[in-house]
Tab-separated table of C-alpha atoms in Angstrom:
chain	number	residue	atom	x	y	z
A	1	UNK	CA	71.428	69.683	113.978
A	2	UNK	CA	71.272	67.114	116.752
A	3	UNK	CA	73.155	67.043	120.002
A	4	UNK	CA	75.682	64.166	120.166
A	5	UNK	CA	75.450	62.097	123.274
A	6	UNK	CA	77.875	62.816	125.950
A	7	UNK	CA	79.902	59.861	126.554
A	8	UNK	CA	80.186	58.734	130.258
A	9	UNK	CA	83.703	59.118	130.762
A	10	UNK	CA	85.742	61.266	133.064
A	11	UNK	CA	84.518	64.755	131.705
A	12	UNK	CA	83.729	67.578	134.069
A	13	UNK	CA	80.336	68.945	134.419
A	14	UNK	CA	81.450	72.327	133.119
A	15	UNK	CA	82.977	70.642	129.918
A	16	UNK	CA	79.762	69.072	129.354
A	17	UNK	CA	77.751	72.419	129.744
A	18	UNK	CA	80.371	74.152	127.357
A	19	UNK	CA	80.117	71.366	124.766
A	20	UNK	CA	76.297	71.520	124.755
A	21	UNK	CA	76.211	75.304	124.714
A	22	UNK	CA	78.651	75.285	121.691
A	23	UNK	CA	76.335	72.823	119.906
A	24	UNK	CA	73.160	74.802	120.716
A	25	UNK	CA	75.068	77.799	119.141
A	26	UNK	CA	75.946	75.798	116.191
A	27	UNK	CA	72.361	74.746	115.683
A	28	UNK	CA	70.987	78.354	116.413
A	29	UNK	CA	73.300	79.732	113.681
A	30	UNK	CA	72.458	77.079	111.181
A	31	UNK	CA	68.652	77.635	111.831
A	32	UNK	CA	69.109	81.298	111.518
A	33	UNK	CA	70.948	80.816	108.132
A	34	UNK	CA	68.121	78.715	106.822
A	35	UNK	CA	65.601	81.222	107.972
A	36	UNK	CA	67.473	83.964	106.111
A	37	UNK	CA	67.697	82.008	102.979
A	38	UNK	CA	63.979	81.314	103.108
A	39	UNK	CA	63.114	84.939	103.821
A	40	UNK	CA	65.242	86.575	101.078
A	41	UNK	CA	64.683	83.667	98.558
A	42	UNK	CA	68.350	83.672	98.147
A	43	UNK	CA	70.688	80.681	98.577
A	44	UNK	CA	73.808	82.918	98.761
A	45	UNK	CA	73.601	85.559	101.716
A	46	UNK	CA	77.219	86.093	101.826
A	47	UNK	CA	80.176	85.334	99.223
A	48	UNK	CA	81.896	83.032	101.818
A	49	UNK	CA	78.783	80.947	101.993
A	50	UNK	CA	79.686	79.338	98.453
A	51	UNK	CA	82.633	80.948	96.829
A	52	UNK	CA	82.232	78.831	93.720
A	53	UNK	CA	78.375	79.523	93.292
A	54	UNK	CA	79.210	83.228	94.205
A	55	UNK	CA	81.882	83.495	91.626
A	56	UNK	CA	79.138	82.062	89.099
A	57	UNK	CA	76.759	84.484	90.254
A	58	UNK	CA	79.161	87.566	89.954
A	59	UNK	CA	79.954	86.399	86.278
A	60	UNK	CA	76.489	85.964	85.359
A	61	UNK	CA	75.589	89.299	86.687
A	62	UNK	CA	78.241	90.799	84.530
A	63	UNK	CA	77.069	89.273	81.611
A	64	UNK	CA	73.704	90.613	82.369
A	65	UNK	CA	74.757	94.242	83.022
A	66	UNK	CA	76.654	93.874	79.403
A	67	UNK	CA	73.474	92.657	77.683
A	68	UNK	CA	71.563	95.361	79.081
A	69	UNK	CA	74.111	97.927	78.060
A	70	UNK	CA	73.934	96.290	74.569
A	71	UNK	CA	70.227	96.607	74.677
A	72	UNK	CA	70.312	100.404	75.592
A	73	UNK	CA	73.074	100.970	73.121
A	74	UNK	CA	71.027	99.625	70.329
A	75	UNK	CA	67.995	101.441	71.411
A	76	UNK	CA	69.914	104.735	71.232
A	77	UNK	CA	71.455	103.898	67.927
A	78	UNK	CA	68.080	102.742	66.435
A	79	UNK	CA	66.546	106.206	67.592
A	80	UNK	CA	69.482	108.265	66.072
A	81	UNK	CA	69.198	106.423	62.985
A	82	UNK	CA	65.157	107.182	62.696
A	83	UNK	CA	66.151	110.808	63.473
A	84	UNK	CA	68.807	110.835	60.676
A	85	UNK	CA	66.348	109.153	58.266
A	86	UNK	CA	63.427	111.514	58.818
A	87	UNK	CA	66.040	114.360	58.378
A	88	UNK	CA	67.327	112.866	55.016
A	89	UNK	CA	63.666	112.332	54.089
A	90	UNK	CA	63.250	116.205	54.363
A	91	UNK	CA	66.500	116.823	52.396
A	92	UNK	CA	65.038	114.687	49.766
A	93	UNK	CA	61.809	116.684	49.640
A	94	UNK	CA	63.797	119.860	49.587
A	95	UNK	CA	65.907	118.828	46.640
A	96	UNK	CA	62.918	117.595	44.823
A	97	UNK	CA	61.423	121.221	45.229
A	98	UNK	CA	64.666	122.658	43.894
A	99	UNK	CA	64.763	120.349	41.009
A	100	UNK	CA	61.182	121.145	39.915
A	101	UNK	CA	61.865	124.870	40.230
A	102	UNK	CA	64.931	124.388	38.110
A	103	UNK	CA	62.887	122.523	35.534
A	104	UNK	CA	60.207	124.994	35.340
A	105	UNK	CA	62.612	127.598	34.530
A	106	UNK	CA	64.888	125.802	31.916
A	107	UNK	CA	64.154	126.497	28.201
A	108	UNK	CA	61.264	128.982	29.164
A	109	UNK	CA	61.836	132.763	28.796
A	110	UNK	CA	61.541	134.336	32.178
A	111	UNK	CA	61.841	137.827	33.105
A	112	UNK	CA	63.997	139.380	36.244
A	113	UNK	CA	60.998	139.203	38.603
A	114	UNK	CA	60.423	135.567	37.869
A	115	UNK	CA	64.073	134.708	38.218
A	116	UNK	CA	64.127	136.580	41.475
A	117	UNK	CA	61.227	134.933	42.924
A	118	UNK	CA	62.626	131.501	41.865
A	119	UNK	CA	66.054	132.330	43.594
A	120	UNK	CA	64.181	133.499	46.758
A	121	UNK	CA	62.461	130.093	46.859
A	122	UNK	CA	65.862	128.269	46.355
A	123	UNK	CA	67.398	130.559	49.167
A	124	UNK	CA	64.642	129.435	51.446
A	125	UNK	CA	65.353	125.837	50.443
A	126	UNK	CA	69.071	126.268	51.169
A	127	UNK	CA	68.235	127.864	54.573
A	128	UNK	CA	66.044	124.643	55.374
A	129	UNK	CA	68.674	122.103	54.384
A	130	UNK	CA	71.253	124.235	56.524
A	131	UNK	CA	68.830	123.738	59.406
A	132	UNK	CA	68.486	120.253	58.690
A	133	UNK	CA	72.223	119.629	58.581
A	134	UNK	CA	72.349	121.169	61.989
A	135	UNK	CA	69.764	119.067	63.406
A	136	UNK	CA	70.208	117.349	66.684
A	137	UNK	CA	69.106	113.998	68.618
A	138	UNK	CA	69.261	114.952	72.329
A	139	UNK	CA	72.402	116.978	72.454
A	140	UNK	CA	74.219	115.130	69.434
A	141	UNK	CA	74.409	116.713	66.036
A	142	UNK	CA	73.382	114.204	63.515
A	143	UNK	CA	75.497	115.040	60.692
A	144	UNK	CA	78.747	116.494	62.421
A	145	UNK	CA	80.848	113.403	61.812
A	146	UNK	CA	83.317	112.646	64.799
A	147	UNK	CA	82.663	116.257	66.284
A	148	UNK	CA	79.190	115.557	67.087
A	149	UNK	CA	79.056	117.912	70.055
A	150	UNK	CA	79.677	120.740	67.723
């Protein structure tokens, strides 16, 4: 950022002025770029400043974006698995209730009213299992296989 000395040879005054003005423009542009870098905290203001560094920066941004997407996917999968796990815990509890009803009625003489009451309870358990089978996480059905929107 220095002004080169003007040689004392046959150079016209207008040429000297033009050279000084061009050097001042170059220095001013360099100073402006330095100030912009300081103000923004970024070494690259435009991709043309340093194409190699810009390419590395773009590659790193792509890697960072992939990592963020991977993290979001992992969090979503973890939440879905937690929802499915709690639903399956509910199924296990319902199956245990059904097994206990069945074991209470095996080998014991029961009348029609007792069997009808047990059947009504089992029908209620089946309805609850169907509701669990249709449970959703957001708008996605947990147990629908590949057709998770139906």
